[in-house]
Amino acid sequence: MTSPDTEFISILGASGSPEAPARISSRSLPEVLPILGLSDIVIFPGAVAPLLVETGPSIRLIDDVVAGDRLMGVVLQRRPEVADPAPEDLYEYGCVVRLAKMVKFPDNTARVLVEGLWRIRVTHYTKTTPYLTAQYELLHDEREDTIEITAMMRNAQSHFQEIIKLSPALSEQIKVAALNTEDPGHFADLIAANLNLNLEDRQKLLETASVKERLARLLPMLNREHEVLTLSSKIQTDVASSIAKTQRDFFLREQMRAIQRELGESEPNSGEIKSLRERIEQTRMPPDVQKTALQELERLQQTPPAAAEYGVARNYLDWILSLPWEQATEDKIDLSAAARILNAQHFGLAKVKDRLLEFLAVIKRKKVIKGPILCLVGPPGVGKTSLGKSVADALGRKFARISLGGMRDEAEIRGHRRTYVGALPGRIIQTLRRVESCNPVILLDELDKVGADFRGDPAAALLEVLDPAQNNTFTDHYLDLPFDLSRVLFVTTANWLEPIHPALRDRLEVIELPSYTESEKLQIARRYLLPRQLEEHGLTRSDVSLPDATLRRLIQEYTREAGVRQLERSIAALARKATRKLVSNNGHVRPLKLEPASLKSYLGHPPFVAETAEHIDEYGIATGLAWTPTGGEVLYVEVTRMPGKGNLLLTGSLGEVMKESAQTALSYLRSQAAALRLDLADYAKHDIHIHVPAGATPKDGPSAGVAIVAALASLLARRRVRSDTAMTGEISLRGRVLRVGGVKEKVLAAVRFGVKHVILPEQNKPDWLEVPREVREKVKAHFVRHISQVVRAALEPK
């Protein structure tokens, strides 16, 4: 291993030509050098680099170096953001440089050109003000003249020459220097100074004195840089080729158009443009819409047919031209005919029909729909959707139904903006295009089933659609044009009002459709359901006979619903069985009469046995009445007591409101124990347990308060509740009995169970009159205002 004392450095001048070699011996270096911190560059021996000096201490250092021997040390900073680095902010290894040139500027900065000479390791900082000075150790290259180093250098030269070809940033001078450098150490430093490396990798190479180790570290970096430049070159070539092809196609198309114009020939899409222009001129639409359509047509004419934008603009124009901007159906309102249509298609529902006829009368008189939006609320299967169709038939308008159940995306109402691929208008605009009328009857079905998620709230979009004061300028996101929805008659349906958005509910006029009574179901089955199912199954009344007794048993034992949907399915099942029997016997068994006794053979065992009120022979049991979306139900409240500490246990999947009713009932009875003659002397030694059967079914609401207080009073007074009495009502802590809802459905359930007496809040007297007369004749109502009246009416005398 040899270590020469003198090295000759060739410095490039400003003109780029080599200056005369400056002979500097390492023996002539001073023991202490000024140290300049570098923030974004690592200088290697043999490298020439410009530096910008900005801080005061660094400017003073440069001035002293220029006035002296022009030698200093440069070391990379660990933290580039430090303006005046301290010794701990600098790496240990750096480079001795000679300051070749300096130029000062008026802003107190200087630009210097430095030339790297030798590697050094800083051993001790001798001074920190006004700038850093340090003692150092000179590091010489550790060379080995071996075949392995020769092979590594040739491999590095080959890679570096390829990189020079692919990288336009590397100058021709670097290429010449790389070809003429034979020393492995100098060649490694040349590559490290000019290769695209991060500062940490360059610093590691500067700290490596062994030439073999330095080359070994450089080769993977050269290989990676070569792969990156090769891939970048390929990407740039592909992009340039694509742009060149696009420009070439554009120029060729423009030349073809110019040639066609010279020859008097039309452009390929000129016929389509002409047809669209004629349609725009002939279609009745508002002036601002026509202006937008013509502007879009001009844009379409300038777009090449092969471009993606052409299809987007073409579809947009198709939507504008296909919408019924001014196409309206003439109303033919005849109230007598409308009443006949409603009566022919629906049985009962007298109040609902009267309200619809009043609505139609206003439309006929005023000629404009500016009133509230109708919302038909009722249990499933009572005819809400078919009533909307009947309104359209009575008006002579076209009818469309939009199902809102499960809708969670606001774009379903307002549409998507045209910037999205495959964008379409919302369901409202699509429906108007389908019915080809600007004043149809649109039924928004299942309004209470609308959801909301991260895509928006459809209920919020419906606020504008269903507001008569705003919907005359409804703007769909796809069209981005105002469409007048004020002429559309919107009818909505729902099973519940509670889930509907409060602001949306405020815009609706609610018409409640009650549950059907048994006699109403019988009439509906005889007049509508049976004829329809016979026709759908290819039967006539001469083929199959279904007596009223069979229908009544079908209603009582095979269905349990507020509407008639399950009843129609049961009739359809009978029709299928009858059809099969007739076909199997080649039609010889005619007519086929379906008696009540034969229902079990056709439909199996009845899922709902005719229920009767349970005979109560124990204390602490009361019969309550509940309302569900499918009609009324009878539920039992059971109370018992056991040794304990005066706790109250509540079971049976009870909701918070129902639990509070139980606590209120117990608190009232304890406060009025003396007046009601209840024995609570040992109350603190017993726990009370209240249970409502059918524990898998969630139950909630305040209307069970009366039944709970009756069951508790029965247990504490040791008097049974009357078996033929059912009750409903909310209670207060002062003992008042308050109004509840669903009275008609609850009374129907009581009659179905064979109950003879019902206890109702006095405030519900008007609701009692809504119950059909035939039902009121079967049960006696007791109206109460106070819990004391409930106790007297519900409990048997001692």
PDB file of C-alpha atoms in Angstrom, residues 172-366:
ATOM      1  CA  GLU A 172     -19.832  16.129 -21.896  1.00  0.00           C
ATOM      2  CA  GLN A 173     -16.902  17.210 -19.703  1.00  0.00           C
ATOM      3  CA  ILE A 174     -17.909  14.642 -17.070  1.00  0.00           C
ATOM      4  CA  LYS A 175     -18.038  11.980 -19.775  1.00  0.00           C
ATOM      5  CA  VAL A 176     -14.496  12.909 -20.912  1.00  0.00           C
ATOM      6  CA  ALA A 177     -13.229  12.950 -17.324  1.00  0.00           C
ATOM      7  CA  ALA A 178     -14.751   9.518 -16.683  1.00  0.00           C
ATOM      8  CA  LEU A 179     -13.044   8.059 -19.757  1.00  0.00           C
ATOM      9  CA  ASN A 180      -9.649   9.513 -18.855  1.00  0.00           C
ATOM     10  CA  THR A 181      -9.611   8.702 -15.141  1.00  0.00           C
ATOM     11  CA  GLU A 182      -7.567   5.582 -14.441  1.00  0.00           C
ATOM     12  CA  ASP A 183      -7.182   5.865 -10.686  1.00  0.00           C
ATOM     13  CA  PRO A 184      -9.993   3.822  -8.996  1.00  0.00           C
ATOM     14  CA  GLY A 185     -10.189   6.159  -5.997  1.00  0.00           C
ATOM     15  CA  HIS A 186     -10.495   9.299  -8.124  1.00  0.00           C
ATOM     16  CA  PHE A 187     -13.025   7.549 -10.396  1.00  0.00           C
ATOM     17  CA  ALA A 188     -15.174   6.541  -7.403  1.00  0.00           C
ATOM     18  CA  ASP A 189     -15.129  10.142  -6.143  1.00  0.00           C
ATOM     19  CA  LEU A 190     -16.069  11.416  -9.636  1.00  0.00           C
ATOM     20  CA  ILE A 191     -19.085   9.127  -9.739  1.00  0.00           C
ATOM     21  CA  ALA A 192     -20.128   9.955  -6.168  1.00  0.00           C
ATOM     22  CA  ALA A 193     -19.972  13.693  -6.897  1.00  0.00           C
ATOM     23  CA  ASN A 194     -22.117  13.475 -10.061  1.00  0.00           C
ATOM     24  CA  LEU A 195     -24.521  10.588  -9.408  1.00  0.00           C
ATOM     25  CA  ASN A 196     -28.043  11.382  -8.150  1.00  0.00           C
ATOM     26  CA  LEU A 197     -27.581  10.262  -4.537  1.00  0.00           C
ATOM     27  CA  ASN A 198     -28.990  11.498  -1.265  1.00  0.00           C
ATOM     28  CA  LEU A 199     -26.743  13.316   1.199  1.00  0.00           C
ATOM     29  CA  GLU A 200     -26.502  10.367   3.611  1.00  0.00           C
ATOM     30  CA  ASP A 201     -25.166   8.038   0.878  1.00  0.00           C
ATOM     31  CA  ARG A 202     -22.654  10.654  -0.297  1.00  0.00           C
ATOM     32  CA  GLN A 203     -21.440  11.231   3.247  1.00  0.00           C
ATOM     33  CA  LYS A 204     -20.908   7.489   3.739  1.00  0.00           C
ATOM     34  CA  LEU A 205     -18.833   7.373   0.513  1.00  0.00           C
ATOM     35  CA  LEU A 206     -16.786  10.364   1.667  1.00  0.00           C
ATOM     36  CA  GLU A 207     -16.076   8.627   4.976  1.00  0.00           C
ATOM     37  CA  THR A 208     -14.899   5.426   3.213  1.00  0.00           C
ATOM     38  CA  ALA A 209     -11.106   5.526   2.778  1.00  0.00           C
ATOM     39  CA  SER A 210     -10.884   2.011   1.300  1.00  0.00           C
ATOM     40  CA  VAL A 211     -11.149   2.203  -2.493  1.00  0.00           C
ATOM     41  CA  LYS A 212     -12.421  -1.376  -2.722  1.00  0.00           C
ATOM     42  CA  GLU A 213     -15.173  -0.768  -0.174  1.00  0.00           C
ATOM     43  CA  ARG A 214     -16.065   2.534  -1.878  1.00  0.00           C
ATOM     44  CA  LEU A 215     -16.492   0.806  -5.263  1.00  0.00           C
ATOM     45  CA  ALA A 216     -18.494  -1.993  -3.645  1.00  0.00           C
ATOM     46  CA  ARG A 217     -20.934   0.577  -2.238  1.00  0.00           C
ATOM     47  CA  LEU A 218     -21.158   2.475  -5.522  1.00  0.00           C
ATOM     48  CA  LEU A 219     -22.010  -0.471  -7.781  1.00  0.00           C
ATOM     49  CA  PRO A 220     -25.565  -1.134  -6.363  1.00  0.00           C
ATOM     50  CA  MET A 221     -26.250   2.615  -6.485  1.00  0.00           C
ATOM     51  CA  LEU A 222     -25.109   2.756 -10.131  1.00  0.00           C
ATOM     52  CA  ASN A 223     -27.263  -0.240 -11.003  1.00  0.00           C
ATOM     53  CA  ARG A 224     -30.382   1.290  -9.358  1.00  0.00           C
ATOM     54  CA  GLU A 225     -29.843   4.664 -11.018  1.00  0.00           C
ATOM     55  CA  HIS A 226     -29.432   2.957 -14.391  1.00  0.00           C
ATOM     56  CA  GLU A 227     -32.755   1.097 -13.957  1.00  0.00           C
ATOM     57  CA  VAL A 228     -34.565   4.289 -12.889  1.00  0.00           C
ATOM     58  CA  LEU A 229     -33.236   6.269 -15.855  1.00  0.00           C
ATOM     59  CA  THR A 230     -34.084   3.442 -18.274  1.00  0.00           C
ATOM     60  CA  LEU A 231     -37.672   3.304 -17.017  1.00  0.00           C
ATOM     61  CA  SER A 232     -38.005   7.120 -17.070  1.00  0.00           C
ATOM     62  CA  SER A 233     -36.712   7.199 -20.642  1.00  0.00           C
ATOM     63  CA  LYS A 234     -39.225   4.554 -21.677  1.00  0.00           C
ATOM     64  CA  ILE A 235     -42.117   6.456 -20.041  1.00  0.00           C
ATOM     65  CA  GLN A 236     -41.029   9.712 -21.691  1.00  0.00           C
ATOM     66  CA  THR A 237     -40.793   8.001 -25.073  1.00  0.00           C
ATOM     67  CA  ASP A 238     -44.266   6.460 -24.701  1.00  0.00           C
ATOM     68  CA  VAL A 239     -45.817   9.797 -23.690  1.00  0.00           C
ATOM     69  CA  ALA A 240     -44.118  11.622 -26.557  1.00  0.00           C
ATOM     70  CA  SER A 241     -45.356   8.961 -28.990  1.00  0.00           C
ATOM     71  CA  SER A 242     -48.923   9.227 -27.641  1.00  0.00           C
ATOM     72  CA  ILE A 243     -48.899  13.027 -27.902  1.00  0.00           C
ATOM     73  CA  ALA A 244     -47.418  12.862 -31.366  1.00  0.00           C
ATOM     74  CA  LYS A 245     -50.121  10.391 -32.475  1.00  0.00           C
ATOM     75  CA  THR A 246     -52.906  12.571 -31.032  1.00  0.00           C
ATOM     76  CA  GLN A 247     -51.540  15.651 -32.770  1.00  0.00           C
ATOM     77  CA  ARG A 248     -51.101  13.704 -36.005  1.00  0.00           C
ATOM     78  CA  ASP A 249     -54.713  12.452 -35.856  1.00  0.00           C
ATOM     79  CA  PHE A 250     -55.976  15.969 -35.143  1.00  0.00           C
ATOM     80  CA  PHE A 251     -54.091  17.460 -38.083  1.00  0.00           C
ATOM     81  CA  LEU A 252     -55.283  14.675 -40.399  1.00  0.00           C
ATOM     82  CA  ARG A 253     -58.900  15.188 -39.358  1.00  0.00           C
ATOM     83  CA  GLU A 254     -58.609  18.937 -39.909  1.00  0.00           C
ATOM     84  CA  GLN A 255     -57.147  18.290 -43.375  1.00  0.00           C
ATOM     85  CA  MET A 256     -59.996  15.858 -44.150  1.00  0.00           C
ATOM     86  CA  ARG A 257     -62.553  18.471 -43.111  1.00  0.00           C
ATOM     87  CA  ALA A 258     -60.865  21.107 -45.266  1.00  0.00           C
ATOM     88  CA  ILE A 259     -60.803  18.729 -48.253  1.00  0.00           C
ATOM     89  CA  GLN A 260     -64.475  17.800 -47.737  1.00  0.00           C
ATOM     90  CA  ARG A 261     -65.433  21.483 -47.596  1.00  0.00           C
ATOM     91  CA  GLU A 262     -63.529  22.145 -50.826  1.00  0.00           C
ATOM     92  CA  LEU A 263     -65.242  19.187 -52.517  1.00  0.00           C
ATOM     93  CA  GLY A 264     -68.644  20.239 -51.197  1.00  0.00           C
ATOM     94  CA  GLU A 265     -69.014  17.048 -49.172  1.00  0.00           C
ATOM     95  CA  SER A 266     -70.531  17.040 -45.678  1.00  0.00           C
ATOM     96  CA  GLU A 267     -68.746  15.998 -42.492  1.00  0.00           C
ATOM     97  CA  PRO A 268     -69.440  12.501 -41.093  1.00  0.00           C
ATOM     98  CA  ASN A 269     -71.607  13.797 -38.235  1.00  0.00           C
ATOM     99  CA  SER A 270     -73.184  16.717 -40.066  1.00  0.00           C
ATOM    100  CA  GLY A 271     -76.437  14.812 -40.534  1.00  0.00           C
ATOM    101  CA  GLU A 272     -76.672  14.088 -36.824  1.00  0.00           C
ATOM    102  CA  ILE A 273     -75.908  17.728 -35.938  1.00  0.00           C
ATOM    103  CA  LYS A 274     -78.569  18.916 -38.359  1.00  0.00           C
ATOM    104  CA  SER A 275     -81.146  16.492 -36.938  1.00  0.00           C
ATOM    105  CA  LEU A 276     -80.383  17.614 -33.375  1.00  0.00           C
ATOM    106  CA  ARG A 277     -80.699  21.276 -34.361  1.00  0.00           C
ATOM    107  CA  GLU A 278     -84.121  20.629 -35.921  1.00  0.00           C
ATOM    108  CA  ARG A 279     -85.273  18.781 -32.771  1.00  0.00           C
ATOM    109  CA  ILE A 280     -84.118  21.662 -30.559  1.00  0.00           C
ATOM    110  CA  GLU A 281     -86.060  24.143 -32.681  1.00  0.00           C
ATOM    111  CA  GLN A 282     -89.207  21.993 -32.744  1.00  0.00           C
ATOM    112  CA  THR A 283     -89.267  20.884 -29.092  1.00  0.00           C
ATOM    113  CA  ARG A 284     -91.242  23.148 -26.778  1.00  0.00           C
ATOM    114  CA  MET A 285     -88.941  24.188 -23.950  1.00  0.00           C
ATOM    115  CA  PRO A 286     -88.162  27.308 -21.899  1.00  0.00           C
ATOM    116  CA  PRO A 287     -85.898  29.880 -23.624  1.00  0.00           C
ATOM    117  CA  ASP A 288     -82.988  29.392 -21.211  1.00  0.00           C
ATOM    118  CA  VAL A 289     -83.116  25.623 -21.755  1.00  0.00           C
ATOM    119  CA  GLN A 290     -83.124  26.094 -25.542  1.00  0.00           C
ATOM    120  CA  LYS A 291     -80.151  28.461 -25.266  1.00  0.00           C
ATOM    121  CA  THR A 292     -78.197  25.887 -23.250  1.00  0.00           C
ATOM    122  CA  ALA A 293     -79.091  23.149 -25.741  1.00  0.00           C
ATOM    123  CA  LEU A 294     -77.838  25.224 -28.691  1.00  0.00           C
ATOM    124  CA  GLN A 295     -74.596  26.023 -26.876  1.00  0.00           C
ATOM    125  CA  GLU A 296     -74.067  22.336 -26.163  1.00  0.00           C
ATOM    126  CA  LEU A 297     -74.794  21.567 -29.828  1.00  0.00           C
ATOM    127  CA  GLU A 298     -72.098  24.039 -30.950  1.00  0.00           C
ATOM    128  CA  ARG A 299     -69.648  22.378 -28.587  1.00  0.00           C
ATOM    129  CA  LEU A 300     -70.645  18.968 -29.944  1.00  0.00           C
ATOM    130  CA  GLN A 301     -70.066  20.153 -33.516  1.00  0.00           C
ATOM    131  CA  GLN A 302     -66.474  21.135 -32.667  1.00  0.00           C
ATOM    132  CA  THR A 303     -65.724  17.814 -30.933  1.00  0.00           C
ATOM    133  CA  PRO A 304     -64.352  14.866 -32.967  1.00  0.00           C
ATOM    134  CA  PRO A 305     -66.827  11.933 -32.959  1.00  0.00           C
ATOM    135  CA  ALA A 306     -64.084   9.610 -31.686  1.00  0.00           C
ATOM    136  CA  ALA A 307     -63.470  11.722 -28.568  1.00  0.00           C
ATOM    137  CA  ALA A 308     -64.960  10.613 -25.235  1.00  0.00           C
ATOM    138  CA  GLU A 309     -66.483  14.079 -24.705  1.00  0.00           C
ATOM    139  CA  TYR A 310     -68.587  13.598 -27.828  1.00  0.00           C
ATOM    140  CA  GLY A 311     -70.615  10.775 -26.272  1.00  0.00           C
ATOM    141  CA  VAL A 312     -71.096  12.717 -23.014  1.00  0.00           C
ATOM    142  CA  ALA A 313     -72.394  15.804 -24.839  1.00  0.00           C
ATOM    143  CA  ARG A 314     -74.583  13.663 -27.120  1.00  0.00           C
ATOM    144  CA  ASN A 315     -76.248  11.906 -24.176  1.00  0.00           C
ATOM    145  CA  TYR A 316     -76.811  15.227 -22.427  1.00  0.00           C
ATOM    146  CA  LEU A 317     -78.598  16.631 -25.478  1.00  0.00           C
ATOM    147  CA  ASP A 318     -80.704  13.461 -25.738  1.00  0.00           C
ATOM    148  CA  TRP A 319     -81.885  13.936 -22.143  1.00  0.00           C
ATOM    149  CA  ILE A 320     -82.745  17.601 -22.706  1.00  0.00           C
ATOM    150  CA  LEU A 321     -84.717  16.822 -25.878  1.00  0.00           C
ATOM    151  CA  SER A 322     -86.554  13.820 -24.427  1.00  0.00           C
ATOM    152  CA  LEU A 323     -87.921  15.583 -21.336  1.00  0.00           C
ATOM    153  CA  PRO A 324     -91.555  16.792 -21.351  1.00  0.00           C
ATOM    154  CA  TRP A 325     -90.804  20.483 -20.690  1.00  0.00           C
ATOM    155  CA  GLU A 326     -94.234  21.620 -21.903  1.00  0.00           C
ATOM    156  CA  GLN A 327     -96.048  18.340 -22.637  1.00  0.00           C
ATOM    157  CA  ALA A 328     -98.952  18.140 -20.185  1.00  0.00           C
ATOM    158  CA  THR A 329    -101.965  15.851 -19.918  1.00  0.00           C
ATOM    159  CA  GLU A 330    -105.288  17.642 -19.890  1.00  0.00           C
ATOM    160  CA  ASP A 331    -107.174  17.140 -16.628  1.00  0.00           C
ATOM    161  CA  LYS A 332    -110.636  15.620 -16.964  1.00  0.00           C
ATOM    162  CA  ILE A 333    -111.980  16.076 -13.479  1.00  0.00           C
ATOM    163  CA  ASP A 334    -115.509  14.805 -12.944  1.00  0.00           C
ATOM    164  CA  LEU A 335    -116.156  14.420  -9.232  1.00  0.00           C
ATOM    165  CA  SER A 336    -119.009  11.959  -9.793  1.00  0.00           C
ATOM    166  CA  ALA A 337    -116.823   9.837 -12.023  1.00  0.00           C
ATOM    167  CA  ALA A 338    -113.936  10.158  -9.542  1.00  0.00           C
ATOM    168  CA  ALA A 339    -116.202   8.958  -6.707  1.00  0.00           C
ATOM    169  CA  ARG A 340    -117.286   5.981  -8.843  1.00  0.00           C
ATOM    170  CA  ILE A 341    -113.655   5.105  -9.578  1.00  0.00           C
ATOM    171  CA  LEU A 342    -112.679   5.275  -5.899  1.00  0.00           C
ATOM    172  CA  ASN A 343    -115.704   3.211  -4.827  1.00  0.00           C
ATOM    173  CA  ALA A 344    -115.131   0.670  -7.565  1.00  0.00           C
ATOM    174  CA  GLN A 345    -111.482   0.145  -6.670  1.00  0.00           C
ATOM    175  CA  HIS A 346    -111.669   0.430  -2.845  1.00  0.00           C
ATOM    176  CA  PHE A 347    -114.150  -0.730  -0.269  1.00  0.00           C
ATOM    177  CA  GLY A 348    -114.851   1.396   2.798  1.00  0.00           C
ATOM    178  CA  LEU A 349    -112.352   4.167   3.653  1.00  0.00           C
ATOM    179  CA  ALA A 350    -115.135   6.744   3.526  1.00  0.00           C
ATOM    180  CA  LYS A 351    -113.167   9.536   5.186  1.00  0.00           C
ATOM    181  CA  VAL A 352    -110.124   8.939   3.018  1.00  0.00           C
ATOM    182  CA  LYS A 353    -112.237   9.050  -0.136  1.00  0.00           C
ATOM    183  CA  ASP A 354    -113.945  12.261   1.003  1.00  0.00           C
ATOM    184  CA  ARG A 355    -110.581  13.954   1.547  1.00  0.00           C
ATOM    185  CA  LEU A 356    -109.329  12.867  -1.877  1.00  0.00           C
ATOM    186  CA  LEU A 357    -112.498  14.152  -3.553  1.00  0.00           C
ATOM    187  CA  GLU A 358    -112.080  17.476  -1.742  1.00  0.00           C
ATOM    188  CA  PHE A 359    -108.530  17.631  -3.046  1.00  0.00           C
ATOM    189  CA  LEU A 360    -109.706  16.977  -6.605  1.00  0.00           C
ATOM    190  CA  ALA A 361    -112.419  19.623  -6.252  1.00  0.00           C
ATOM    191  CA  VAL A 362    -109.830  22.252  -5.341  1.00  0.00           C
ATOM    192  CA  ILE A 363    -107.711  21.307  -8.341  1.00  0.00           C
ATOM    193  CA  LYS A 364    -110.732  21.585 -10.644  1.00  0.00           C
ATOM    194  CA  ARG A 365    -111.701  24.949  -9.227  1.00  0.00           C
ATOM    195  CA  LYS A 366    -108.252  26.551  -9.066  1.00  0.00           C
TER     196      LYS A 366
END
